[in-house]
mmCIF file with all atom_site columns, C-alpha atoms in Angstrom:
data_model
loop_
_atom_site.group_PDB
_atom_site.id
_atom_site.type_symbol
_atom_site.label_atom_id
_atom_site.label_alt_id
_atom_site.label_comp_id
_atom_site.label_asym_id
_atom_site.label_entity_id
_atom_site.label_seq_id
_atom_site.pdbx_PDB_ins_code
_atom_site.Cartn_x
_atom_site.Cartn_y
_atom_site.Cartn_z
_atom_site.occupancy
_atom_site.B_iso_or_equiv
_atom_site.pdbx_formal_charge
_atom_site.auth_seq_id
_atom_site.auth_comp_id
_atom_site.auth_asym_id
_atom_site.auth_atom_id
_atom_site.pdbx_PDB_model_num
ATOM 1   C CA . UNK A 1 1   ? -61.975 -18.894 62.659 1.00 0.00 ? 1203 UNK A CA 1
ATOM 2   C CA . UNK A 1 2   ? -60.363 -16.945 59.836 1.00 0.00 ? 1204 UNK A CA 1
ATOM 3   C CA . UNK A 1 3   ? -61.011 -18.634 56.496 1.00 0.00 ? 1205 UNK A CA 1
ATOM 4   C CA . UNK A 1 4   ? -58.239 -18.552 53.902 1.00 0.00 ? 1206 UNK A CA 1
ATOM 5   C CA . UNK A 1 5   ? -59.275 -18.938 50.277 1.00 0.00 ? 1207 UNK A CA 1
ATOM 6   C CA . UNK A 1 6   ? -56.642 -19.654 47.668 1.00 0.00 ? 1208 UNK A CA 1
ATOM 7   C CA . UNK A 1 7   ? -57.092 -19.391 43.939 1.00 0.00 ? 1209 UNK A CA 1
ATOM 8   C CA . UNK A 1 8   ? -56.723 -21.041 41.614 1.00 0.00 ? 1210 UNK A CA 1
ATOM 9   C CA . UNK A 1 9   ? -56.755 -24.526 43.132 1.00 0.00 ? 1211 UNK A CA 1
ATOM 10  C CA . UNK A 1 10  ? -54.541 -25.658 40.270 1.00 0.00 ? 1212 UNK A CA 1
ATOM 11  C CA . UNK A 1 11  ? -52.820 -24.186 37.258 1.00 0.00 ? 1213 UNK A CA 1
ATOM 12  C CA . UNK A 1 12  ? -50.721 -25.353 34.329 1.00 0.00 ? 1214 UNK A CA 1
ATOM 13  C CA . UNK A 1 13  ? -47.709 -23.337 33.288 1.00 0.00 ? 1215 UNK A CA 1
ATOM 14  C CA . UNK A 1 14  ? -44.511 -23.641 31.306 1.00 0.00 ? 1216 UNK A CA 1
ATOM 15  C CA . UNK A 1 15  ? -40.922 -23.147 32.363 1.00 0.00 ? 1217 UNK A CA 1
ATOM 16  C CA . UNK A 1 16  ? -40.159 -19.461 32.237 1.00 0.00 ? 1218 UNK A CA 1
ATOM 17  C CA . UNK A 1 17  ? -43.746 -18.339 32.811 1.00 0.00 ? 1219 UNK A CA 1
ATOM 18  C CA . UNK A 1 18  ? -44.799 -15.794 35.409 1.00 0.00 ? 1220 UNK A CA 1
ATOM 19  C CA . UNK A 1 19  ? -47.285 -17.323 37.832 1.00 0.00 ? 1221 UNK A CA 1
ATOM 20  C CA . UNK A 1 20  ? -49.526 -15.592 40.359 1.00 0.00 ? 1222 UNK A CA 1
ATOM 21  C CA . UNK A 1 21  ? -51.412 -17.276 43.203 1.00 0.00 ? 1223 UNK A CA 1
ATOM 22  C CA . UNK A 1 22  ? -53.852 -15.349 45.335 1.00 0.00 ? 1224 UNK A CA 1
ATOM 23  C CA . UNK A 1 23  ? -54.942 -15.828 48.920 1.00 0.00 ? 1225 UNK A CA 1
ATOM 24  C CA . UNK A 1 24  ? -57.889 -14.030 50.509 1.00 0.00 ? 1226 UNK A CA 1
ATOM 25  C CA . UNK A 1 25  ? -58.625 -13.890 54.223 1.00 0.00 ? 1227 UNK A CA 1
ATOM 26  C CA . UNK A 1 26  ? -62.165 -13.718 55.594 1.00 0.00 ? 1228 UNK A CA 1
ATOM 27  C CA . UNK A 1 27  ? -61.127 -10.751 57.764 1.00 0.00 ? 1229 UNK A CA 1
ATOM 28  C CA . UNK A 1 28  ? -58.151 -8.436  57.966 1.00 0.00 ? 1230 UNK A CA 1
ATOM 29  C CA . UNK A 1 29  ? -54.960 -10.164 59.054 1.00 0.00 ? 1231 UNK A CA 1
ATOM 30  C CA . UNK A 1 30  ? -52.652 -7.173  58.605 1.00 0.00 ? 1232 UNK A CA 1
ATOM 31  C CA . UNK A 1 31  ? -49.488 -8.657  57.075 1.00 0.00 ? 1233 UNK A CA 1
ATOM 32  C CA . UNK A 1 32  ? -49.527 -11.897 59.071 1.00 0.00 ? 1234 UNK A CA 1
ATOM 33  C CA . UNK A 1 33  ? -49.508 -14.091 55.977 1.00 0.00 ? 1235 UNK A CA 1
ATOM 34  C CA . UNK A 1 34  ? -46.998 -16.790 55.119 1.00 0.00 ? 1236 UNK A CA 1
ATOM 35  C CA . UNK A 1 35  ? -46.406 -18.949 52.043 1.00 0.00 ? 1237 UNK A CA 1
ATOM 36  C CA . UNK A 1 36  ? -45.141 -22.538 51.850 1.00 0.00 ? 1238 UNK A CA 1
ATOM 37  C CA . UNK A 1 37  ? -44.080 -24.851 49.049 1.00 0.00 ? 1239 UNK A CA 1
ATOM 38  C CA . UNK A 1 38  ? -44.678 -28.580 49.304 1.00 0.00 ? 1240 UNK A CA 1
ATOM 39  C CA . UNK A 1 39  ? -43.362 -31.233 46.946 1.00 0.00 ? 1241 UNK A CA 1
ATOM 40  C CA . UNK A 1 40  ? -44.861 -34.746 46.809 1.00 0.00 ? 1242 UNK A CA 1
ATOM 41  C CA . UNK A 1 41  ? -43.936 -36.866 49.800 1.00 0.00 ? 1243 UNK A CA 1
ATOM 42  C CA . UNK A 1 42  ? -42.085 -34.025 51.501 1.00 0.00 ? 1244 UNK A CA 1
ATOM 43  C CA . UNK A 1 43  ? -42.803 -31.626 54.331 1.00 0.00 ? 1245 UNK A CA 1
ATOM 44  C CA . UNK A 1 44  ? -43.762 -28.069 53.400 1.00 0.00 ? 1246 UNK A CA 1
ATOM 45  C CA . UNK A 1 45  ? -41.014 -25.451 53.303 1.00 0.00 ? 1247 UNK A CA 1
ATOM 46  C CA . UNK A 1 46  ? -41.356 -21.806 54.239 1.00 0.00 ? 1248 UNK A CA 1
ATOM 47  C CA . UNK A 1 47  ? -40.974 -19.453 51.278 1.00 0.00 ? 1249 UNK A CA 1
ATOM 48  C CA . UNK A 1 48  ? -42.228 -16.089 52.462 1.00 0.00 ? 1250 UNK A CA 1
ATOM 49  C CA . UNK A 1 49  ? -43.299 -14.717 55.842 1.00 0.00 ? 1251 UNK A CA 1
ATOM 50  C CA . UNK A 1 50  ? -44.931 -11.485 56.939 1.00 0.00 ? 1252 UNK A CA 1
ATOM 51  C CA . UNK A 1 51  ? -46.503 -11.201 53.470 1.00 0.00 ? 1253 UNK A CA 1
ATOM 52  C CA . UNK A 1 52  ? -43.355 -10.219 51.615 1.00 0.00 ? 1254 UNK A CA 1
ATOM 53  C CA . UNK A 1 53  ? -40.160 -11.268 53.439 1.00 0.00 ? 1255 UNK A CA 1
ATOM 54  C CA . UNK A 1 54  ? -38.216 -13.968 51.650 1.00 0.00 ? 1256 UNK A CA 1
ATOM 55  C CA . UNK A 1 55  ? -37.017 -16.797 53.870 1.00 0.00 ? 1257 UNK A CA 1
ATOM 56  C CA . UNK A 1 56  ? -33.244 -17.372 53.814 1.00 0.00 ? 1258 UNK A CA 1
ATOM 57  C CA . UNK A 1 57  ? -32.139 -19.346 50.791 1.00 0.00 ? 1259 UNK A CA 1
ATOM 58  C CA . UNK A 1 58  ? -35.337 -18.865 48.788 1.00 0.00 ? 1260 UNK A CA 1
ATOM 59  C CA . UNK A 1 59  ? -34.668 -17.698 45.222 1.00 0.00 ? 1261 UNK A CA 1
ATOM 60  C CA . UNK A 1 60  ? -35.526 -14.111 44.398 1.00 0.00 ? 1262 UNK A CA 1
ATOM 61  C CA . UNK A 1 61  ? -37.936 -15.196 41.647 1.00 0.00 ? 1263 UNK A CA 1
ATOM 62  C CA . UNK A 1 62  ? -40.446 -15.720 44.481 1.00 0.00 ? 1264 UNK A CA 1
ATOM 63  C CA . UNK A 1 63  ? -42.202 -12.597 45.720 1.00 0.00 ? 1265 UNK A CA 1
ATOM 64  C CA . UNK A 1 64  ? -45.106 -11.940 48.046 1.00 0.00 ? 1266 UNK A CA 1
ATOM 65  C CA . UNK A 1 65  ? -47.313 -8.902  48.395 1.00 0.00 ? 1267 UNK A CA 1
ATOM 66  C CA . UNK A 1 66  ? -50.504 -7.706  50.004 1.00 0.00 ? 1268 UNK A CA 1
ATOM 67  C CA . UNK A 1 67  ? -51.980 -6.673  53.314 1.00 0.00 ? 1269 UNK A CA 1
ATOM 68  C CA . UNK A 1 68  ? -55.331 -6.758  55.038 1.00 0.00 ? 1270 UNK A CA 1
ATOM 69  C CA . UNK A 1 69  ? -57.339 -9.452  53.278 1.00 0.00 ? 1271 UNK A CA 1
ATOM 70  C CA . UNK A 1 70  ? -55.742 -9.875  49.856 1.00 0.00 ? 1272 UNK A CA 1
ATOM 71  C CA . UNK A 1 71  ? -52.341 -11.395 49.159 1.00 0.00 ? 1273 UNK A CA 1
ATOM 72  C CA . UNK A 1 72  ? -50.402 -12.717 46.198 1.00 0.00 ? 1274 UNK A CA 1
ATOM 73  C CA . UNK A 1 73  ? -47.476 -15.034 45.601 1.00 0.00 ? 1275 UNK A CA 1
ATOM 74  C CA . UNK A 1 74  ? -45.690 -14.428 42.317 1.00 0.00 ? 1276 UNK A CA 1
ATOM 75  C CA . UNK A 1 75  ? -43.116 -16.675 40.716 1.00 0.00 ? 1277 UNK A CA 1
ATOM 76  C CA . UNK A 1 76  ? -41.224 -14.832 37.996 1.00 0.00 ? 1278 UNK A CA 1
ATOM 77  C CA . UNK A 1 77  ? -39.612 -17.214 35.568 1.00 0.00 ? 1279 UNK A CA 1
ATOM 78  C CA . UNK A 1 78  ? -40.951 -20.603 36.641 1.00 0.00 ? 1280 UNK A CA 1
ATOM 79  C CA . UNK A 1 79  ? -38.251 -23.249 37.009 1.00 0.00 ? 1281 UNK A CA 1
ATOM 80  C CA . UNK A 1 80  ? -38.661 -27.048 36.797 1.00 0.00 ? 1282 UNK A CA 1
ATOM 81  C CA . UNK A 1 81  ? -38.144 -27.364 40.557 1.00 0.00 ? 1283 UNK A CA 1
ATOM 82  C CA . UNK A 1 82  ? -41.047 -24.956 41.217 1.00 0.00 ? 1284 UNK A CA 1
ATOM 83  C CA . UNK A 1 83  ? -43.721 -27.428 40.153 1.00 0.00 ? 1285 UNK A CA 1
ATOM 84  C CA . UNK A 1 84  ? -45.296 -28.179 43.521 1.00 0.00 ? 1286 UNK A CA 1
ATOM 85  C CA . UNK A 1 85  ? -48.179 -27.344 45.838 1.00 0.00 ? 1287 UNK A CA 1
ATOM 86  C CA . UNK A 1 86  ? -48.308 -23.933 47.479 1.00 0.00 ? 1288 UNK A CA 1
ATOM 87  C CA . UNK A 1 87  ? -50.155 -23.002 50.666 1.00 0.00 ? 1289 UNK A CA 1
ATOM 88  C CA . UNK A 1 88  ? -50.856 -19.715 52.374 1.00 0.00 ? 1290 UNK A CA 1
ATOM 89  C CA . UNK A 1 89  ? -51.203 -19.518 56.156 1.00 0.00 ? 1291 UNK A CA 1
ATOM 90  C CA . UNK A 1 90  ? -52.479 -16.779 58.442 1.00 0.00 ? 1292 UNK A CA 1
ATOM 91  C CA . UNK A 1 91  ? -50.647 -16.297 61.731 1.00 0.00 ? 1293 UNK A CA 1
ATOM 92  C CA . UNK A 1 92  ? -52.723 -13.329 62.887 1.00 0.00 ? 1294 UNK A CA 1
ATOM 93  C CA . UNK A 1 93  ? -55.135 -15.228 65.073 1.00 0.00 ? 1295 UNK A CA 1
ATOM 94  C CA . UNK A 1 94  ? -55.700 -18.589 66.726 1.00 0.00 ? 1296 UNK A CA 1
ATOM 95  C CA . UNK A 1 95  ? -56.552 -21.075 65.377 1.00 0.00 ? 1297 UNK A CA 1
ATOM 96  C CA . UNK A 1 96  ? -53.889 -20.719 62.705 1.00 0.00 ? 1298 UNK A CA 1
ATOM 97  C CA . UNK A 1 97  ? -55.458 -21.569 59.366 1.00 0.00 ? 1299 UNK A CA 1
ATOM 98  C CA . UNK A 1 98  ? -54.170 -22.521 55.941 1.00 0.00 ? 1300 UNK A CA 1
ATOM 99  C CA . UNK A 1 99  ? -55.492 -21.999 52.457 1.00 0.00 ? 1301 UNK A CA 1
ATOM 100 C CA . UNK A 1 100 ? -56.642 -25.033 50.528 1.00 0.00 ? 1302 UNK A CA 1
ATOM 101 C CA . UNK A 1 101 ? -53.548 -25.062 48.348 1.00 0.00 ? 1303 UNK A CA 1
ATOM 102 C CA . UNK A 1 102 ? -52.613 -24.421 44.737 1.00 0.00 ? 1304 UNK A CA 1
ATOM 103 C CA . UNK A 1 103 ? -51.078 -27.138 42.591 1.00 0.00 ? 1305 UNK A CA 1
ATOM 104 C CA . UNK A 1 104 ? -48.690 -25.792 39.969 1.00 0.00 ? 1306 UNK A CA 1
ATOM 105 C CA . UNK A 1 105 ? -48.355 -28.312 37.169 1.00 0.00 ? 1307 UNK A CA 1
ATOM 106 C CA . UNK A 1 106 ? -46.298 -28.498 34.019 1.00 0.00 ? 1308 UNK A CA 1
ATOM 107 C CA . UNK A 1 107 ? -48.147 -27.507 30.858 1.00 0.00 ? 1309 UNK A CA 1
ATOM 108 C CA . UNK B 2 1   ? -28.013 -27.425 61.138 1.00 0.00 ? 389  UNK B CA 1
ATOM 109 C CA . UNK B 2 2   ? -31.409 -27.304 62.763 1.00 0.00 ? 390  UNK B CA 1
ATOM 110 C CA . UNK B 2 3   ? -33.546 -30.426 62.581 1.00 0.00 ? 391  UNK B CA 1
ATOM 111 C CA . UNK B 2 4   ? -36.742 -31.874 63.941 1.00 0.00 ? 392  UNK B CA 1
ATOM 112 C CA . UNK B 2 5   ? -36.728 -35.666 63.746 1.00 0.00 ? 393  UNK B CA 1
ATOM 113 C CA . UNK B 2 6   ? -40.011 -37.465 64.325 1.00 0.00 ? 394  UNK B CA 1
ATOM 114 C CA . UNK B 2 7   ? -40.877 -40.991 65.352 1.00 0.00 ? 395  UNK B CA 1
ATOM 115 C CA . UNK B 2 8   ? -41.915 -43.660 62.881 1.00 0.00 ? 396  UNK B CA 1
ATOM 116 C CA . UNK B 2 9   ? -45.277 -44.581 61.358 1.00 0.00 ? 397  UNK B CA 1
ATOM 117 C CA . UNK B 2 10  ? -48.108 -45.851 63.532 1.00 0.00 ? 398  UNK B CA 1
ATOM 118 C CA . UNK B 2 11  ? -51.141 -48.022 62.866 1.00 0.00 ? 399  UNK B CA 1
ATOM 119 C CA . UNK B 2 12  ? -53.875 -47.788 65.463 1.00 0.00 ? 400  UNK B CA 1
ATOM 120 C CA . UNK B 2 13  ? -57.396 -49.070 65.927 1.00 0.00 ? 401  UNK B CA 1
ATOM 121 C CA . UNK B 2 14  ? -60.331 -46.707 66.409 1.00 0.00 ? 402  UNK B CA 1
ATOM 122 C CA . UNK B 2 15  ? -60.572 -45.593 70.018 1.00 0.00 ? 403  UNK B CA 1
ATOM 123 C CA . UNK B 2 16  ? -56.873 -46.045 70.710 1.00 0.00 ? 404  UNK B CA 1
ATOM 124 C CA . UNK B 2 17  ? -54.282 -43.349 71.414 1.00 0.00 ? 405  UNK B CA 1
ATOM 125 C CA . UNK B 2 18  ? -51.086 -42.399 69.638 1.00 0.00 ? 406  UNK B CA 1
ATOM 126 C CA . UNK B 2 19  ? -48.075 -40.447 70.891 1.00 0.00 ? 407  UNK B CA 1
ATOM 127 C CA . UNK B 2 20  ? -45.740 -38.943 68.308 1.00 0.00 ? 408  UNK B CA 1
ATOM 128 C CA . UNK B 2 21  ? -42.306 -37.679 69.289 1.00 0.00 ? 409  UNK B CA 1
ATOM 129 C CA . UNK B 2 22  ? -40.262 -34.872 67.763 1.00 0.00 ? 410  UNK B CA 1
ATOM 130 C CA . UNK B 2 23  ? -36.603 -34.507 68.720 1.00 0.00 ? 411  UNK B CA 1
ATOM 131 C CA . UNK B 2 24  ? -34.957 -31.150 68.175 1.00 0.00 ? 412  UNK B CA 1
ATOM 132 C CA . UNK B 2 25  ? -31.299 -30.789 67.286 1.00 0.00 ? 413  UNK B CA 1
ATOM 133 C CA . UNK B 2 26  ? -29.115 -27.837 66.401 1.00 0.00 ? 414  UNK B CA 1
ATOM 134 C CA . UNK B 2 27  ? -30.954 -25.404 68.646 1.00 0.00 ? 415  UNK B CA 1
ATOM 135 C CA . UNK B 2 28  ? -32.368 -25.088 72.145 1.00 0.00 ? 416  UNK B CA 1
ATOM 136 C CA . UNK B 2 29  ? -35.909 -26.459 72.268 1.00 0.00 ? 417  UNK B CA 1
ATOM 137 C CA . UNK B 2 30  ? -36.824 -24.026 75.071 1.00 0.00 ? 418  UNK B CA 1
ATOM 138 C CA . UNK B 2 31  ? -36.172 -20.947 72.932 1.00 0.00 ? 419  UNK B CA 1
ATOM 139 C CA . UNK B 2 32  ? -38.911 -21.508 70.335 1.00 0.00 ? 420  UNK B CA 1
ATOM 140 C CA . UNK B 2 33  ? -42.533 -22.556 70.248 1.00 0.00 ? 421  UNK B CA 1
ATOM 141 C CA . UNK B 2 34  ? -43.515 -25.881 68.730 1.00 0.00 ? 422  UNK B CA 1
ATOM 142 C CA . UNK B 2 35  ? -46.728 -26.454 66.822 1.00 0.00 ? 423  UNK B CA 1
ATOM 143 C CA . UNK B 2 36  ? -48.290 -29.548 65.318 1.00 0.00 ? 424  UNK B CA 1
ATOM 144 C CA . UNK B 2 37  ? -49.847 -29.635 61.857 1.00 0.00 ? 425  UNK B CA 1
ATOM 145 C CA . UNK B 2 38  ? -51.442 -32.589 60.101 1.00 0.00 ? 426  UNK B CA 1
ATOM 146 C CA . UNK B 2 39  ? -52.267 -33.461 56.526 1.00 0.00 ? 427  UNK B CA 1
ATOM 147 C CA . UNK B 2 40  ? -54.799 -36.102 55.587 1.00 0.00 ? 428  UNK B CA 1
ATOM 148 C CA . UNK B 2 41  ? -54.015 -38.100 52.421 1.00 0.00 ? 429  UNK B CA 1
ATOM 149 C CA . UNK B 2 42  ? -54.374 -35.868 49.381 1.00 0.00 ? 430  UNK B CA 1
ATOM 150 C CA . UNK B 2 43  ? -55.623 -32.977 51.499 1.00 0.00 ? 431  UNK B CA 1
ATOM 151 C CA . UNK B 2 44  ? -54.376 -29.641 52.803 1.00 0.00 ? 432  UNK B CA 1
ATOM 152 C CA . UNK B 2 45  ? -52.738 -28.598 56.050 1.00 0.00 ? 433  UNK B CA 1
ATOM 153 C CA . UNK B 2 46  ? -54.541 -28.437 59.375 1.00 0.00 ? 434  UNK B CA 1
ATOM 154 C CA . UNK B 2 47  ? -53.166 -26.780 62.509 1.00 0.00 ? 435  UNK B CA 1
ATOM 155 C CA . UNK B 2 48  ? -53.644 -28.796 65.693 1.00 0.00 ? 436  UNK B CA 1
ATOM 156 C CA . UNK B 2 49  ? -52.078 -26.627 68.350 1.00 0.00 ? 437  UNK B CA 1
ATOM 157 C CA . UNK B 2 50  ? -49.097 -24.794 69.802 1.00 0.00 ? 438  UNK B CA 1
ATOM 158 C CA . UNK B 2 51  ? -46.854 -25.238 72.808 1.00 0.00 ? 439  UNK B CA 1
ATOM 159 C CA . UNK B 2 52  ? -44.625 -22.663 74.412 1.00 0.00 ? 440  UNK B CA 1
ATOM 160 C CA . UNK B 2 53  ? -41.742 -24.840 75.540 1.00 0.00 ? 441  UNK B CA 1
ATOM 161 C CA . UNK B 2 54  ? -40.411 -22.249 77.988 1.00 0.00 ? 442  UNK B CA 1
ATOM 162 C CA . UNK B 2 55  ? -43.562 -22.095 80.115 1.00 0.00 ? 443  UNK B CA 1
ATOM 163 C CA . UNK B 2 56  ? -45.618 -25.091 78.920 1.00 0.00 ? 444  UNK B CA 1
ATOM 164 C CA . UNK B 2 57  ? -48.482 -22.845 77.791 1.00 0.00 ? 445  UNK B CA 1
ATOM 165 C CA . UNK B 2 58  ? -50.632 -24.542 75.175 1.00 0.00 ? 446  UNK B CA 1
ATOM 166 C CA . UNK B 2 59  ? -53.377 -23.670 72.690 1.00 0.00 ? 447  UNK B CA 1
ATOM 167 C CA . UNK B 2 60  ? -55.286 -26.411 70.910 1.00 0.00 ? 448  UNK B CA 1
ATOM 168 C CA . UNK B 2 61  ? -57.503 -26.303 67.845 1.00 0.00 ? 449  UNK B CA 1
ATOM 169 C CA . UNK B 2 62  ? -61.183 -26.631 68.771 1.00 0.00 ? 450  UNK B CA 1
ATOM 170 C CA . UNK B 2 63  ? -61.503 -29.670 66.509 1.00 0.00 ? 451  UNK B CA 1
ATOM 171 C CA . UNK B 2 64  ? -59.129 -31.737 68.658 1.00 0.00 ? 452  UNK B CA 1
ATOM 172 C CA . UNK B 2 65  ? -59.517 -29.939 71.991 1.00 0.00 ? 453  UNK B CA 1
ATOM 173 C CA . UNK B 2 66  ? -60.125 -32.521 74.698 1.00 0.00 ? 454  UNK B CA 1
ATOM 174 C CA . UNK B 2 67  ? -58.419 -35.295 72.736 1.00 0.00 ? 455  UNK B CA 1
ATOM 175 C CA . UNK B 2 68  ? -54.940 -33.830 72.268 1.00 0.00 ? 456  UNK B CA 1
ATOM 176 C CA . UNK B 2 69  ? -52.025 -33.128 74.587 1.00 0.00 ? 457  UNK B CA 1
ATOM 177 C CA . UNK B 2 70  ? -48.754 -31.445 73.644 1.00 0.00 ? 458  UNK B CA 1
ATOM 178 C CA . UNK B 2 71  ? -45.810 -31.765 75.987 1.00 0.00 ? 459  UNK B CA 1
ATOM 179 C CA . UNK B 2 72  ? -42.033 -31.595 76.031 1.00 0.00 ? 460  UNK B CA 1
ATOM 180 C CA . UNK B 2 73  ? -39.111 -33.249 77.772 1.00 0.00 ? 461  UNK B CA 1
ATOM 181 C CA . UNK B 2 74  ? -36.417 -30.608 77.793 1.00 0.00 ? 462  UNK B CA 1
ATOM 182 C CA . UNK B 2 75  ? -33.851 -33.067 79.154 1.00 0.00 ? 463  UNK B CA 1
ATOM 183 C CA . UNK B 2 76  ? -33.984 -34.912 75.823 1.00 0.00 ? 464  UNK B CA 1
ATOM 184 C CA . UNK B 2 77  ? -35.003 -31.929 73.642 1.00 0.00 ? 465  UNK B CA 1
ATOM 185 C CA . UNK B 2 78  ? -38.103 -33.816 72.595 1.00 0.00 ? 466  UNK B CA 1
ATOM 186 C CA . UNK B 2 79  ? -41.656 -32.645 72.024 1.00 0.00 ? 467  UNK B CA 1
ATOM 187 C CA . UNK B 2 80  ? -44.642 -34.969 72.079 1.00 0.00 ? 468  UNK B CA 1
ATOM 188 C CA . UNK B 2 81  ? -48.150 -34.907 70.676 1.00 0.00 ? 469  UNK B CA 1
ATOM 189 C CA . UNK B 2 82  ? -50.666 -37.398 72.020 1.00 0.00 ? 470  UNK B CA 1
ATOM 190 C CA . UNK B 2 83  ? -54.039 -37.842 70.339 1.00 0.00 ? 471  UNK B CA 1
ATOM 191 C CA . UNK B 2 84  ? -56.672 -39.964 72.068 1.00 0.00 ? 472  UNK B CA 1
ATOM 192 C CA . UNK B 2 85  ? -59.950 -41.610 71.023 1.00 0.00 ? 473  UNK B CA 1
ATOM 193 C CA . UNK B 2 86  ? -58.674 -41.991 67.489 1.00 0.00 ? 474  UNK B CA 1
ATOM 194 C CA . UNK B 2 87  ? -61.137 -42.160 64.610 1.00 0.00 ? 475  UNK B CA 1
ATOM 195 C CA . UNK B 2 88  ? -60.672 -42.827 60.899 1.00 0.00 ? 476  UNK B CA 1
ATOM 196 C CA . UNK B 2 89  ? -60.680 -39.086 60.206 1.00 0.00 ? 477  UNK B CA 1
ATOM 197 C CA . UNK B 2 90  ? -57.450 -38.767 62.187 1.00 0.00 ? 478  UNK B CA 1
ATOM 198 C CA . UNK B 2 91  ? -55.556 -40.729 59.533 1.00 0.00 ? 479  UNK B CA 1
ATOM 199 C CA . UNK B 2 92  ? -52.915 -38.269 58.361 1.00 0.00 ? 480  UNK B CA 1
ATOM 200 C CA . UNK B 2 93  ? -49.271 -37.297 58.289 1.00 0.00 ? 481  UNK B CA 1
ATOM 201 C CA . UNK B 2 94  ? -48.476 -35.393 61.481 1.00 0.00 ? 482  UNK B CA 1
ATOM 202 C CA . UNK B 2 95  ? -45.760 -32.728 61.433 1.00 0.00 ? 483  UNK B CA 1
ATOM 203 C CA . UNK B 2 96  ? -44.057 -30.935 64.289 1.00 0.00 ? 484  UNK B CA 1
ATOM 204 C CA . UNK B 2 97  ? -42.941 -27.450 63.303 1.00 0.00 ? 485  UNK B CA 1
ATOM 205 C CA . UNK B 2 98  ? -40.830 -24.722 64.877 1.00 0.00 ? 486  UNK B CA 1
ATOM 206 C CA . UNK B 2 99  ? -41.974 -21.130 65.189 1.00 0.00 ? 487  UNK B CA 1
ATOM 207 C CA . UNK B 2 100 ? -39.900 -18.726 63.113 1.00 0.00 ? 488  UNK B CA 1
ATOM 208 C CA . UNK B 2 101 ? -39.332 -16.299 65.965 1.00 0.00 ? 489  UNK B CA 1
ATOM 209 C CA . UNK B 2 102 ? -37.862 -17.131 69.336 1.00 0.00 ? 490  UNK B CA 1
ATOM 210 C CA . UNK B 2 103 ? -39.875 -16.614 72.486 1.00 0.00 ? 491  UNK B CA 1
ATOM 211 C CA . UNK B 2 104 ? -43.516 -17.321 73.136 1.00 0.00 ? 492  UNK B CA 1
ATOM 212 C CA . UNK B 2 105 ? -44.978 -16.145 69.849 1.00 0.00 ? 493  UNK B CA 1
ATOM 213 C CA . UNK B 2 106 ? -48.374 -17.757 69.489 1.00 0.00 ? 494  UNK B CA 1
ATOM 214 C CA . UNK B 2 107 ? -49.109 -16.959 65.854 1.00 0.00 ? 495  UNK B CA 1
ATOM 215 C CA . UNK B 2 108 ? -46.059 -17.313 63.656 1.00 0.00 ? 496  UNK B CA 1
ATOM 216 C CA . UNK B 2 109 ? -44.609 -18.735 60.483 1.00 0.00 ? 497  UNK B CA 1
ATOM 217 C CA . UNK B 2 110 ? -42.966 -22.139 60.684 1.00 0.00 ? 498  UNK B CA 1
ATOM 218 C CA . UNK B 2 111 ? -39.400 -22.325 59.483 1.00 0.00 ? 499  UNK B CA 1
ATOM 219 C CA . UNK B 2 112 ? -38.396 -25.860 60.473 1.00 0.00 ? 500  UNK B CA 1
ATOM 220 C CA . UNK B 2 113 ? -40.553 -28.922 59.837 1.00 0.00 ? 501  UNK B CA 1
ATOM 221 C CA . UNK B 2 114 ? -40.143 -32.492 60.963 1.00 0.00 ? 502  UNK B CA 1
ATOM 222 C CA . UNK B 2 115 ? -40.161 -35.179 58.289 1.00 0.00 ? 503  UNK B CA 1
ATOM 223 C CA . UNK B 2 116 ? -43.699 -36.189 59.235 1.00 0.00 ? 504  UNK B CA 1
ATOM 224 C CA . UNK B 2 117 ? -45.197 -39.238 60.933 1.00 0.00 ? 505  UNK B CA 1
ATOM 225 C CA . UNK B 2 118 ? -47.906 -41.234 59.186 1.00 0.00 ? 506  UNK B CA 1
ATOM 226 C CA . UNK B 2 119 ? -50.677 -42.244 61.573 1.00 0.00 ? 507  UNK B CA 1
ATOM 227 C CA . UNK B 2 120 ? -53.194 -44.704 60.173 1.00 0.00 ? 508  UNK B CA 1
ATOM 228 C CA . UNK B 2 121 ? -56.410 -45.410 62.054 1.00 0.00 ? 509  UNK B CA 1
ATOM 229 C CA . UNK B 2 122 ? -58.077 -48.569 60.840 1.00 0.00 ? 510  UNK B CA 1
ATOM 230 C CA . UNK B 2 123 ? -60.009 -51.456 62.292 1.00 0.00 ? 511  UNK B CA 1
#
């Protein structure tokens, strides 16, 4: 199985900050990397697919980059509604695997 | 609007089975794959398997292989996930999710999620 390692597991930030979350795959997954946001008690929502393509309706302050084994999710100008958990997911190989998650909290 | 609407919460005893339903609306169920993902309380996301609705091809995660079945009823646009021989470690919220791309794409992003079904396994 491909292991997905996210870091940090949690972070504290203020509104307006630039935040970066990283995701590392245990082997190359090309650009088959997706990002989700999950708020408490809700289902996850797709933010970015294929490493850098923004899902319809997702604000442009979210950006994804990377290929191979190393990927990043950047939020430029953190908004109050962005405080949530974020997960990466590889869709390169079966079984599909997710990162352990990053909790973005208010400082 | 595209929706996946799941069945309600379940409480089961160890060793029992549970069958969760997932009704699709706003699109044709046969055009997209359906996967199932679960999340134990306070934990991350775990993929359970994938079903190609058009040809009933399935892939299951090794952890649940042999205990899980994923099926569909196209006449009612409903997908099902049955998990047997339940144990306490199966306590989780179970989500059905739609593949982003149409066709039989095995690995994919998931653009539509059901609201989740809480399954509690307790004696």
